[in-house]
Short mmCIF file of C-alpha atoms and ligand atoms in Angstrom, two decimals:
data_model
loop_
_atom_site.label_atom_id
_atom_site.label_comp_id
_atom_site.label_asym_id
_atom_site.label_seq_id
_atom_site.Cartn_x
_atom_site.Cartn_y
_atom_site.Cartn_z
CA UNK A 1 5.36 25.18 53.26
CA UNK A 2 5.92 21.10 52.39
CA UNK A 3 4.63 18.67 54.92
CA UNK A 4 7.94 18.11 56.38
CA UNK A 5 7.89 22.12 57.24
CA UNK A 6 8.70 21.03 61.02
CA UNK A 7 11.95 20.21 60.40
CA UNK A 8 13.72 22.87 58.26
CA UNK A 9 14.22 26.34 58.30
CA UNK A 10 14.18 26.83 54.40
CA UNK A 11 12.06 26.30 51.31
CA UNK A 12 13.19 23.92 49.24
CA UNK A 13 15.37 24.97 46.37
CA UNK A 14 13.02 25.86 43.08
CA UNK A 15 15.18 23.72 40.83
CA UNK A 16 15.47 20.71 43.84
CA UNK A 17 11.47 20.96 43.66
CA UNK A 18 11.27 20.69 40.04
CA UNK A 19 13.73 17.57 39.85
CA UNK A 20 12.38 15.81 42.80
CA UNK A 21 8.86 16.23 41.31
CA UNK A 22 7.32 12.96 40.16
CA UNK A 23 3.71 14.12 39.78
CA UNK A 24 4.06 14.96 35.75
CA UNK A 25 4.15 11.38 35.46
CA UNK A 26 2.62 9.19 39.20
CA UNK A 27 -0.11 11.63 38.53
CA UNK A 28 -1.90 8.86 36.61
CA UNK A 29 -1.90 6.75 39.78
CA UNK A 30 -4.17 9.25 41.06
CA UNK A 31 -7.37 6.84 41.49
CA UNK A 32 -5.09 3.80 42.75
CA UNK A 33 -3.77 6.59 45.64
CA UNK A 34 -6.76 7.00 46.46
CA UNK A 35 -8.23 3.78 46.19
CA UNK A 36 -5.22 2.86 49.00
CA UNK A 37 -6.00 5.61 50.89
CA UNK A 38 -10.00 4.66 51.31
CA UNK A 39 -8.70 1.06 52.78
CA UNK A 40 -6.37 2.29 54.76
CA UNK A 41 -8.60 5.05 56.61
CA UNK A 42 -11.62 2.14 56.55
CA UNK A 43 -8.87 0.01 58.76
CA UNK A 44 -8.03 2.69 60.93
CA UNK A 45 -11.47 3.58 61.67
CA UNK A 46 -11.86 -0.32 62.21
CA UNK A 47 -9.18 -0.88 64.98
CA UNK A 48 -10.10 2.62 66.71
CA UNK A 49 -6.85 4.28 65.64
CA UNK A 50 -9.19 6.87 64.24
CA UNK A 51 -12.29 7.86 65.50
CA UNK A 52 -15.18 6.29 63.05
CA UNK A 53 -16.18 10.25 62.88
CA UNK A 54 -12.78 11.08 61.10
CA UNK A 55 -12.87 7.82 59.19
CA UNK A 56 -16.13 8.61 57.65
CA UNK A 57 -15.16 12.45 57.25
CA UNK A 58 -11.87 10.90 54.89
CA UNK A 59 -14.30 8.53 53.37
CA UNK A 60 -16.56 11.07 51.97
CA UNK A 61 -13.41 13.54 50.91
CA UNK A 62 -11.19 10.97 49.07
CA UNK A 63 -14.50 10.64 47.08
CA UNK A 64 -14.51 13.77 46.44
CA UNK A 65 -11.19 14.35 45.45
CA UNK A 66 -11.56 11.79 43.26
CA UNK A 67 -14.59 13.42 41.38
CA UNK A 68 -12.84 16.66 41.81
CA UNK A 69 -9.65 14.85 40.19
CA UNK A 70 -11.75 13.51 37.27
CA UNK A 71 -13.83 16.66 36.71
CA UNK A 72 -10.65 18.58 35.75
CA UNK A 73 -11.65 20.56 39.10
CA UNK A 74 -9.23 19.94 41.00
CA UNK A 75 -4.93 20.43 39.87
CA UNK A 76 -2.55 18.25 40.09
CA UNK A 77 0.65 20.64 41.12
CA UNK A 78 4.57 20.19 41.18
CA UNK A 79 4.51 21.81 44.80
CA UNK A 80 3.30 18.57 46.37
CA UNK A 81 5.99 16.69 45.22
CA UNK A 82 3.62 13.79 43.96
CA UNK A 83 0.33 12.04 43.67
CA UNK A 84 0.48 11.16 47.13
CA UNK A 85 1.23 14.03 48.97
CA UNK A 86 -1.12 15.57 46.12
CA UNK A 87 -4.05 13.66 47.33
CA UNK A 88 -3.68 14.32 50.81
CA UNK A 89 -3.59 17.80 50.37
CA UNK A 90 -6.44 18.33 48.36
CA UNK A 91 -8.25 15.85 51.02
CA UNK A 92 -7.16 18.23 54.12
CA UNK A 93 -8.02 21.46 52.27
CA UNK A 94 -11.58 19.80 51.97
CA UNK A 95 -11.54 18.59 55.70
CA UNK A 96 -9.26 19.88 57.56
CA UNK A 97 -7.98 17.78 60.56
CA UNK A 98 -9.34 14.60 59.55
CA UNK A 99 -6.82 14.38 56.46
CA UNK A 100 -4.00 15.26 58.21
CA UNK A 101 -4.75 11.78 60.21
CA UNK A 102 -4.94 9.41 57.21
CA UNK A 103 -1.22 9.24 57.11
CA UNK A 104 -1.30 7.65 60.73
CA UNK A 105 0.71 4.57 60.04
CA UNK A 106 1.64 4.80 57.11
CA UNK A 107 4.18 5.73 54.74
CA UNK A 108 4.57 7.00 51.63
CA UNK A 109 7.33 4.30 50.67
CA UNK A 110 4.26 1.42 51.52
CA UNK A 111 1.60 3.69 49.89
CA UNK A 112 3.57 3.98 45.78
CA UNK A 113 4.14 0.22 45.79
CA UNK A 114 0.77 -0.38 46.61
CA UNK A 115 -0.49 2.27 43.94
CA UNK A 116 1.90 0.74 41.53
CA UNK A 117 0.55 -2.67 42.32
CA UNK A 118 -3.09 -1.92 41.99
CA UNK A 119 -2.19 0.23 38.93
CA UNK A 120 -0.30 -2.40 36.84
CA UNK A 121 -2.95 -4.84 37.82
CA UNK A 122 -5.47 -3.40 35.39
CA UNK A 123 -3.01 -3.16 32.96
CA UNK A 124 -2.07 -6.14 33.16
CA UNK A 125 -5.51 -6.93 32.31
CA UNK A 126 -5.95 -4.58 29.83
CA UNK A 127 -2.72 -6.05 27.57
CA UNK A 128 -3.92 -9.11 28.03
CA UNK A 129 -7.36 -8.72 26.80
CA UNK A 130 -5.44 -7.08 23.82
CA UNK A 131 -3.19 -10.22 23.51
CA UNK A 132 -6.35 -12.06 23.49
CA UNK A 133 -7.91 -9.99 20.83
CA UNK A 134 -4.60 -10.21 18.25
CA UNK A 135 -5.38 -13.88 18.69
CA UNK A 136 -8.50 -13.64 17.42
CA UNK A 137 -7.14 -11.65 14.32
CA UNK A 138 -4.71 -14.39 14.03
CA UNK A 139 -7.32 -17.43 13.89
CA UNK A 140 -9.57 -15.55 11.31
CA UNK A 141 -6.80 -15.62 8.95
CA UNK A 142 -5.58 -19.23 10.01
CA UNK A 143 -8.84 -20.04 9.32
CA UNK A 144 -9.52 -19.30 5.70
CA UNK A 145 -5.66 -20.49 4.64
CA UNK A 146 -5.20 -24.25 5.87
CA UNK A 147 -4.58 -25.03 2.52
CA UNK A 148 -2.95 -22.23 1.68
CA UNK A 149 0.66 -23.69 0.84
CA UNK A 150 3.99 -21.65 1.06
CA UNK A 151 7.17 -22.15 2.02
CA UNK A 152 8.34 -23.04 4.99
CA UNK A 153 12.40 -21.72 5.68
CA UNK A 154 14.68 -22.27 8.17
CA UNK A 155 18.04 -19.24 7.44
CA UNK A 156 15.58 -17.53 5.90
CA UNK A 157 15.99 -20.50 3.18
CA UNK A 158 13.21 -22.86 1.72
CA UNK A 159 13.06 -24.95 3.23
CA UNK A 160 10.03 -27.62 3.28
CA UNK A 161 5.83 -26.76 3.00
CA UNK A 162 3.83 -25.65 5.23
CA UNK A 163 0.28 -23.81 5.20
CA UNK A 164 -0.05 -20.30 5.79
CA UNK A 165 -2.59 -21.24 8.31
CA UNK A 166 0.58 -22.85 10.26
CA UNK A 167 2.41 -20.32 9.99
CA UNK A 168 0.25 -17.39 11.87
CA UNK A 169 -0.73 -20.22 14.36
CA UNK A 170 3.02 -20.57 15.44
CA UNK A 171 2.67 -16.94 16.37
CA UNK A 172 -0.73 -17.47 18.25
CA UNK A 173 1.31 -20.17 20.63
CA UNK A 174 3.58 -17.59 21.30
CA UNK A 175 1.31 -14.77 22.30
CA UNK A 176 -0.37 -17.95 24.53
CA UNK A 177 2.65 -18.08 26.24
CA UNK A 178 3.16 -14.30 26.45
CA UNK A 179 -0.42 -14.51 28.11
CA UNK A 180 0.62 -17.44 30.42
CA UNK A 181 3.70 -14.80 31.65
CA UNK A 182 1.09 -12.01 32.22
CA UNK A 183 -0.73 -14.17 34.61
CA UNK A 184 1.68 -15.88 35.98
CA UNK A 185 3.07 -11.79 36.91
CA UNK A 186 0.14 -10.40 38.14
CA UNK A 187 -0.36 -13.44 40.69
CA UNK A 188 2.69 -13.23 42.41
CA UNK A 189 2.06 -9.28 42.14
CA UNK A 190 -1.15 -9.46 43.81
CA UNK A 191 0.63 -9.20 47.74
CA UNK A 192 -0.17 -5.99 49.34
CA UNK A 193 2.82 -3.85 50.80
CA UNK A 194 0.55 -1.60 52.57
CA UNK A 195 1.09 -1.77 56.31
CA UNK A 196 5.13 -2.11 55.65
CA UNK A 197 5.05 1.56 57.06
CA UNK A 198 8.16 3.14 56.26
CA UNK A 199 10.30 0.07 55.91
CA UNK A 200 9.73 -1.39 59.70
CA UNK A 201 5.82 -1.81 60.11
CA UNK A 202 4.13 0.34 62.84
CA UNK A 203 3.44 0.33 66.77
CA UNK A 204 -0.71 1.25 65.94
CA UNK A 205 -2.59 -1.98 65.93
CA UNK A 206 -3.45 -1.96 62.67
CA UNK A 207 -4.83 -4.94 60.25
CA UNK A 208 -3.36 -5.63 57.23
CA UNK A 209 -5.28 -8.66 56.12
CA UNK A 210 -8.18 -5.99 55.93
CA UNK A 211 -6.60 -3.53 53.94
CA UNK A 212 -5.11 -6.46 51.51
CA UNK A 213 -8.52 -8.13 51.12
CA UNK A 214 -10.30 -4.59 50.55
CA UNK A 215 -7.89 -3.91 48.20
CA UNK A 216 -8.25 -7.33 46.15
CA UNK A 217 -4.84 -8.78 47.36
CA UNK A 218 -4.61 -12.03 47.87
CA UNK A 219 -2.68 -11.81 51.00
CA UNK A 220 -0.28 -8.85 52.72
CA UNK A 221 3.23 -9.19 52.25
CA UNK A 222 4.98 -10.87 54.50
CA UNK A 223 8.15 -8.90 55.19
CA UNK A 224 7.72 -4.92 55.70
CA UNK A 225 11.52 -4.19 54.54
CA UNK A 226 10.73 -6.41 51.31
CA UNK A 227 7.16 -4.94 51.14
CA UNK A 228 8.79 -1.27 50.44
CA UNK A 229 11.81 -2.29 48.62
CA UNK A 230 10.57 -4.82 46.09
CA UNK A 231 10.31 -3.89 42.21
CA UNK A 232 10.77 -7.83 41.31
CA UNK A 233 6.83 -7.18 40.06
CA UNK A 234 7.63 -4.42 37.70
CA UNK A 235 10.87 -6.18 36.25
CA UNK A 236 8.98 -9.35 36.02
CA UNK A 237 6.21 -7.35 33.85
CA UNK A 238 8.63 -5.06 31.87
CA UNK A 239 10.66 -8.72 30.95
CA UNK A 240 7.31 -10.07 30.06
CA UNK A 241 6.36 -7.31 27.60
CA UNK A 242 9.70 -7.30 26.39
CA UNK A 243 9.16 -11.24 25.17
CA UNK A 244 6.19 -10.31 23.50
CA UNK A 245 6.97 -7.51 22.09
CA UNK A 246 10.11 -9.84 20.47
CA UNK A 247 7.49 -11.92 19.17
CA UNK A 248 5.55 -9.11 17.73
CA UNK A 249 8.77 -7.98 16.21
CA UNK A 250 9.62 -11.22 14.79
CA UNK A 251 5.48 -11.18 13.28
CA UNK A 252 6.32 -7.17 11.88
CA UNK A 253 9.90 -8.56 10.15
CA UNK A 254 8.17 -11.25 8.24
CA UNK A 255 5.06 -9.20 7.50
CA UNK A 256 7.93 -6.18 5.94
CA UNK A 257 9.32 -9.25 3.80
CA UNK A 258 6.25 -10.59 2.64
CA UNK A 259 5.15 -7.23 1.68
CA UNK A 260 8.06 -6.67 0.07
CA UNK A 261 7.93 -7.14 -4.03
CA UNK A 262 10.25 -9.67 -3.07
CA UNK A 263 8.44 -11.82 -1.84
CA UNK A 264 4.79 -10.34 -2.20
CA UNK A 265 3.13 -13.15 -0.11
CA UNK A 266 0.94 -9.88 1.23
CA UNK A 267 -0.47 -6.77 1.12
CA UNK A 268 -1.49 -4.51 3.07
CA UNK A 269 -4.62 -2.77 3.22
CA UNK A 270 -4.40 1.42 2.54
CA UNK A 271 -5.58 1.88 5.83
CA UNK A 272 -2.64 0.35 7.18
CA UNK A 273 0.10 1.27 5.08
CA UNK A 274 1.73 4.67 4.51
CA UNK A 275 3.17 6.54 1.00
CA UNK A 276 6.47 8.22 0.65
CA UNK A 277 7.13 11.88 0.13
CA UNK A 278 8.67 11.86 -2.90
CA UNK A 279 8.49 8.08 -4.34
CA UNK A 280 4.77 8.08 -6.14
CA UNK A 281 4.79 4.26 -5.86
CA UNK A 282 5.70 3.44 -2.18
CA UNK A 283 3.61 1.71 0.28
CA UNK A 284 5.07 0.86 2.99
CA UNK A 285 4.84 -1.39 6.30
CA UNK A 286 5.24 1.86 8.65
CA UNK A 287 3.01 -0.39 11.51
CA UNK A 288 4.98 -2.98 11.63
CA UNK A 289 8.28 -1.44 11.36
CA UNK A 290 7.13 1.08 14.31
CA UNK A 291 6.12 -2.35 16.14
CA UNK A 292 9.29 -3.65 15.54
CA UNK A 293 11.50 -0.77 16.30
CA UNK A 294 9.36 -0.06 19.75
CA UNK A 295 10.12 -3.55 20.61
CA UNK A 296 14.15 -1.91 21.78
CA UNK A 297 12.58 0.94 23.37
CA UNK A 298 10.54 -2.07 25.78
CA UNK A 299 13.62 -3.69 26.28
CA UNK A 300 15.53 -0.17 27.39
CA UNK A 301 12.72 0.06 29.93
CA UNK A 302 13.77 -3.30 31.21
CA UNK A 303 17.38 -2.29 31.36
CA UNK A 304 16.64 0.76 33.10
CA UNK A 305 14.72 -0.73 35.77
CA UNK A 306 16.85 -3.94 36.23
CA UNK A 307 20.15 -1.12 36.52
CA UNK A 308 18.14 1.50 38.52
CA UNK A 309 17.44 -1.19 41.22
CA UNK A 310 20.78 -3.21 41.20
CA UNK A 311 23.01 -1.09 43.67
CA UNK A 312 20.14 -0.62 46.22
CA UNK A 313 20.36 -0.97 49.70
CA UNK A 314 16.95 -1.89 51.78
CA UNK A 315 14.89 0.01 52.02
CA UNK A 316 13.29 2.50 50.45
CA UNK A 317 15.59 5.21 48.18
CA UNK A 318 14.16 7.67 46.01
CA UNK A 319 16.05 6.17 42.83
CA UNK A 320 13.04 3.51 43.06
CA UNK A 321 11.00 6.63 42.14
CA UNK A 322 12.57 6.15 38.66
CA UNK A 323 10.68 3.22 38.37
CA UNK A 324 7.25 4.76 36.51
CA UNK A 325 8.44 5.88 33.62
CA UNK A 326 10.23 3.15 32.59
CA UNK A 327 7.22 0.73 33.90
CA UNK A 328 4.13 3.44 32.41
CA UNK A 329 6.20 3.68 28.98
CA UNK A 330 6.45 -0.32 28.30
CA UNK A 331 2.94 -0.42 29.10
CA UNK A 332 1.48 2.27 27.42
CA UNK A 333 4.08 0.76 24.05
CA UNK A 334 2.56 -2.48 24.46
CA UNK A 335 -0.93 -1.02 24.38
CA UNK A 336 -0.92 1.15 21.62
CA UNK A 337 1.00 -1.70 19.66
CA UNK A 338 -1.28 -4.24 19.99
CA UNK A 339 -4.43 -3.07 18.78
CA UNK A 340 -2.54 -2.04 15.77
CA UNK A 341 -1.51 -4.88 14.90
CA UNK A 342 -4.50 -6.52 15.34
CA UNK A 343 -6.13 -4.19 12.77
CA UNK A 344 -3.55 -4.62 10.28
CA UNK A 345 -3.16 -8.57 10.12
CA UNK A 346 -7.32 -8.27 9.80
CA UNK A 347 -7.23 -6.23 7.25
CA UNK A 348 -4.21 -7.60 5.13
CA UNK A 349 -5.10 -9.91 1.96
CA UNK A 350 -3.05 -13.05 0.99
CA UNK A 351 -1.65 -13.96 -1.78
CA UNK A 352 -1.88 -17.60 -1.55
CA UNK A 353 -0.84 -17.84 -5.58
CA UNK A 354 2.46 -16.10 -4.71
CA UNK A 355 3.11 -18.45 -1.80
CA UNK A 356 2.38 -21.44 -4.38
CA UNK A 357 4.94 -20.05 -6.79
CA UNK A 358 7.51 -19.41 -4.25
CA UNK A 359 6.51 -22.87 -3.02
CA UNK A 360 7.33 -24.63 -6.12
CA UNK A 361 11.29 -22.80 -6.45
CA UNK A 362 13.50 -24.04 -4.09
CA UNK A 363 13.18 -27.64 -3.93
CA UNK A 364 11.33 -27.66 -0.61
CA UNK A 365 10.28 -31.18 -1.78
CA UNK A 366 13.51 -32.66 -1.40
CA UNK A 367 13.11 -34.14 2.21
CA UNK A 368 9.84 -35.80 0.34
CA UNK A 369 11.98 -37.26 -2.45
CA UNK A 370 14.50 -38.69 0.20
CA UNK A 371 11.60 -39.74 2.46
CA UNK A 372 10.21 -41.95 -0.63
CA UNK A 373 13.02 -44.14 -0.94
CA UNK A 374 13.53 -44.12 2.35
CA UNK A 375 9.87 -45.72 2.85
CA UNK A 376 10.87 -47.69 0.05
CA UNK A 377 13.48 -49.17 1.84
CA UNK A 378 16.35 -47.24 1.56
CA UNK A 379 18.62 -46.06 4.16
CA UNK A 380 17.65 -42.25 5.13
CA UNK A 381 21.64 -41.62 4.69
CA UNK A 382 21.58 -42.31 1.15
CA UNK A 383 18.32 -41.73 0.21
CA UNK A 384 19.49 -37.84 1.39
CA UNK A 385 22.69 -38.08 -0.69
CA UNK A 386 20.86 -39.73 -3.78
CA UNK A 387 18.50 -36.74 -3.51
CA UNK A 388 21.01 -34.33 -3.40
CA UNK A 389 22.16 -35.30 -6.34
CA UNK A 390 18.78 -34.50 -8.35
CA UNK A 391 19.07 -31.30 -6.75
CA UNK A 392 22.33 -30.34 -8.45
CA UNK A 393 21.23 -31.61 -11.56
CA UNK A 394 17.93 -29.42 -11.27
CA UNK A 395 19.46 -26.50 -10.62
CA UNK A 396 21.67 -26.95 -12.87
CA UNK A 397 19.59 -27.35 -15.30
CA UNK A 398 17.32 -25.07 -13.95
CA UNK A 399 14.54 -27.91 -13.30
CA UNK A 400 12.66 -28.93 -10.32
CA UNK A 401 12.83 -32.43 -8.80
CA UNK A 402 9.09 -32.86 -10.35
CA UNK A 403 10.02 -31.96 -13.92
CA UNK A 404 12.80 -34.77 -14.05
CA UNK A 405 11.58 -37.81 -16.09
CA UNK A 406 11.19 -41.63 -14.40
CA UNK A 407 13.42 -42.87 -16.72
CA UNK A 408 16.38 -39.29 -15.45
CA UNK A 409 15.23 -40.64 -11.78
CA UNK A 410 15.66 -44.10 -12.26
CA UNK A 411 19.39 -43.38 -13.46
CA UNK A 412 20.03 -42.36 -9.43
CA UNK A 413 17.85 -45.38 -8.20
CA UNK A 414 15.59 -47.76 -9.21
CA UNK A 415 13.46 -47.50 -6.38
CA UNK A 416 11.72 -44.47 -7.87
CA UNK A 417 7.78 -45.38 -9.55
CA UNK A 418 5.28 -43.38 -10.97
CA UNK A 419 4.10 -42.70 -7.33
CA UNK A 420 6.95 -40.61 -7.00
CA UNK A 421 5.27 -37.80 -8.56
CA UNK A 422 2.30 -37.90 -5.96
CA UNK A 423 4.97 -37.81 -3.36
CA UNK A 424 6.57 -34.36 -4.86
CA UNK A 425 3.07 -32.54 -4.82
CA UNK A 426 3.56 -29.78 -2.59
CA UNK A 427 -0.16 -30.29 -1.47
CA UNK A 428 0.43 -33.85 -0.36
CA UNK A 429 4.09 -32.67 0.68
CA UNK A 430 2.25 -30.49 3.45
CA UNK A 431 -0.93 -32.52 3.73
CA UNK A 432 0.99 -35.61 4.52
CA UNK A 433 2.59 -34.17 7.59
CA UNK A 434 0.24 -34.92 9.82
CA UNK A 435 2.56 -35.61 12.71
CA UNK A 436 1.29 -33.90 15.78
CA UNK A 437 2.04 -29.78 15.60
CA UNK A 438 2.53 -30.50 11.72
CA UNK A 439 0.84 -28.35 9.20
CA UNK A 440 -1.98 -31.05 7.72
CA UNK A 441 -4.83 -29.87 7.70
CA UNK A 442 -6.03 -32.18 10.70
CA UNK A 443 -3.78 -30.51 12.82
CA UNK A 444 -4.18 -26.67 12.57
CA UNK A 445 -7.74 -27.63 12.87
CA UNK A 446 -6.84 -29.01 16.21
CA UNK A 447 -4.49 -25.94 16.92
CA UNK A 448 -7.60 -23.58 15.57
CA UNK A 449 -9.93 -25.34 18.42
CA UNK A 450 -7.05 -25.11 20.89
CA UNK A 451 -6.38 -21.51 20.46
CA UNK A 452 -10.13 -20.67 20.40
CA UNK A 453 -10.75 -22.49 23.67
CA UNK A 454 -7.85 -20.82 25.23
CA UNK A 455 -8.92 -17.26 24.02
CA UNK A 456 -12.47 -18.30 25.93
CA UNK A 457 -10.69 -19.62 28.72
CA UNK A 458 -8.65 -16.40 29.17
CA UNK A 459 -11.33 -13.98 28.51
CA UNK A 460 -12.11 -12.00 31.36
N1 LIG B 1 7.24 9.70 44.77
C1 LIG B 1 7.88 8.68 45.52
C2 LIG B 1 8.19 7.50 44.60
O1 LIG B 1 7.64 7.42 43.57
C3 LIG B 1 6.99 8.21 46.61
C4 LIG B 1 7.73 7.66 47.80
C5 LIG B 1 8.50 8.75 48.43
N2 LIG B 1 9.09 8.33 49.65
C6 LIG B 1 10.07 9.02 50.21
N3 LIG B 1 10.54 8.55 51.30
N4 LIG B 1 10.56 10.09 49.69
O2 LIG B 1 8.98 6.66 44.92
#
């Protein structure tokens, strides 16, 4: 018989039970339910809505459940619907009457957004320690290639030099930012619904500020109708992963091309790289192309979400019970992704000669060669259009910029010296941009200490 027995006449419908079933998947929610469930009896206790005798009796069972739950001893079953109604009847087959009075003002609607809350706040924690730690991986390369010089592009172009080092550290502001998001998330998450009742709050006396602070909240929320019906804090989360999962898609495309014989700017260790059936000489980039190809099964978890919520009247419907797979799959994405990637930008070993080479093709030194008569007192304008000029000759000839003679450069302008030649060093191309956020070695040092103090800040 289901808990709502009273009133209907009839069972419910094998096939209704099986598609209104959520516990395959709230299941995992089970320590958060009961978590809620320990407040919320502590409270009633508290204000005399139960008698202290009861209170302790649900005390001492939710424990046990929760042992029994861990143990494998006790089964989680489709016939109570979900975790909830799970919980509570494992806890009255344990105590009899005293569980069937923990539901006393309460609801299930305020009881799975406070399990979802509490739940996503560890993970929350979890990814971000994760974040933290692909950081880490990030500076140890940065590190050892400051002066490392490759080419910068912009259209996937060369474009000017830049260190490797500046590079990966672009990346590490991202995932700074990705953390900032987190944060930001989980504080305006951290408002407890419980107490919202169904959708309109309760006639017991009860206290919510109790519940809320035994429960870690910062405060409860402050509108029961909003405190059931509100999912902004698993959009806002599913929209943050799906930003850093772009980034880490953006990371796994570059790390395929630089891999690639191509390019060869890397290569990846065995451990992290995967053969092909048939073709004796693959290796391939299978981590970061799963990273990158997760990255649009994130953003359809989003989508679902945002479109399962949009047409939703207050309060409470049961479509918001489509909200935990969408919210446990980005999460559990995010966290399997993450480590991996970790492991395989440790592990992968730089080519730095490569970079050079690529470095030296492409003319990446031309802003440099229009900067030089610029400084020596040419307008930018035609210093850029003088420039230009060697290019086509170069490539013409199939020359760079540095292999043209003074007396070839002099043709163009007579502002060109033997100095010029210092100025079209790739080295001092990308040591001399020291502008702030430029890739001299002065300032990834500066973004090195910056990201380390952050990852200390941020550390739990
Ligand atoms: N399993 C439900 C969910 O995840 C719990 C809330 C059910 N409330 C209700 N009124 N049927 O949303």
């Amino acid at each position: 018989m289901k808990l709502w027995g009273g009133r209907f006449q009839k069972e419910t419908d094998s096939l209704v039970n099986d598609f209104n079933s959520s516990i395959q998947f709230d299941g995992r929610m089970y320590k958060e339910d009961i978590m809620g469930s320990l407040a919320h009896a502590a409270m009633l206790g508290h204000r005399g809505i139960i008698s202290p005798e009861d209170a302790a009796a649900i005390d001492k069972g939710l424990r046990e459940v929760l042992a029994d739950i861990e143990s494998g001893r006790a089964e989680l079953t489709s016939d109570n619907e979900d975790i909830h109604m799970n919980v509570e009847t494992l806890l009255t087959a344990k105590i009899g009457d005293a569980g069937k009075r923990l539901h006393t003002a309460r609801s299930r609607n305020d009881q799975v957004a406070v399990d979802l809350r509490l739940y996503l706040r560890h993970e929350i924690a979890a990814i971000k320690g994760e974040i933290l730690d692909l950081q880490g991986a990030i500076l140890e390369q940065a590190r050892q290639h400051q002066n490392t010089v490759m080419p910068g592009y912009t259209h996937l172009q060369r474009a000017q030099p830049i260190s490797f080092a500046q590079h990966l550290l672009a990346y590490g502001a991202m995932l700074c930012r990705d953390v900032g998001r987190l944060e930001d998330c989980g504080r305006r998450m951290n408002e407890c619904p419980l107490g919202s009742g169904a959708l309109a709050g309760t006639t017991y006396p009860i206290d919510r500020w109790e519940t809320a602070r035994a429960l870690g909240f910062d405060r409860p929320m402050g509108n029961s109708l909003d405190g059931v019906s509100d999912r902004d804090y698993a959009i806002e989360l599913l929209s943050a992963l799906s930003t850093l999962m772009m980034h880490l898609s953006r990371f796994s495309e570059e790390i395929i091309l630089w891999c690639s014989w191509e390019f060869k700017f890397i290569e990846l260790d065995d451990g992290y790289s995967t053969g092909s059936s048939i073709m004796p000489q693959k290796k391939n980039p299978d981590v970061a192309e799963l990273v990158r190809g997760k990255t649009g099964r994130v953003y359809g978890d989003l989508m679902s979400l945002l479109t399962a919520m949009k047409g939703l009247p207050l309060a409470y419907n049961k479509d918001m019970q489509e909200d935990k797979e969408p919210v446990f799959d980005a999460v559990d994405t995010v966290k399997m992704c993450l480590p991996v990637f970790a492991g395989m930008l440790r592990t992968m070993k730089v080519l730095p000669e490569n970079m050079r080479a690529a470095a030296g093709r492409g003319f990446i030194n031309a802003t440099d060669c229009a900067d030089y008569l610029t400084k020596k007192g040419m307008p930018f304008r035609d210093a850029y259009t003088v420039t230009g000029r060697l290019v086509a000759q170069c490539a013409a000839q199939g020359r760079t910029l540095e292999e043209l003679t003074l007396v070839e450069l002099r043709e163009v302008s007579p502002l060109f010296g033997e100095d010029v030649y210092e100025a079209l060093k790739l080295e001092n191309c990308m040591a001399l941009r020291s502008s702030y956020g430029g890739p001299a070695v002065e300032e990834t040092s500066r973004q090195i200490r910056e990201l380390e103090e952050f990852i200390k800040e941020h550390q739990a």
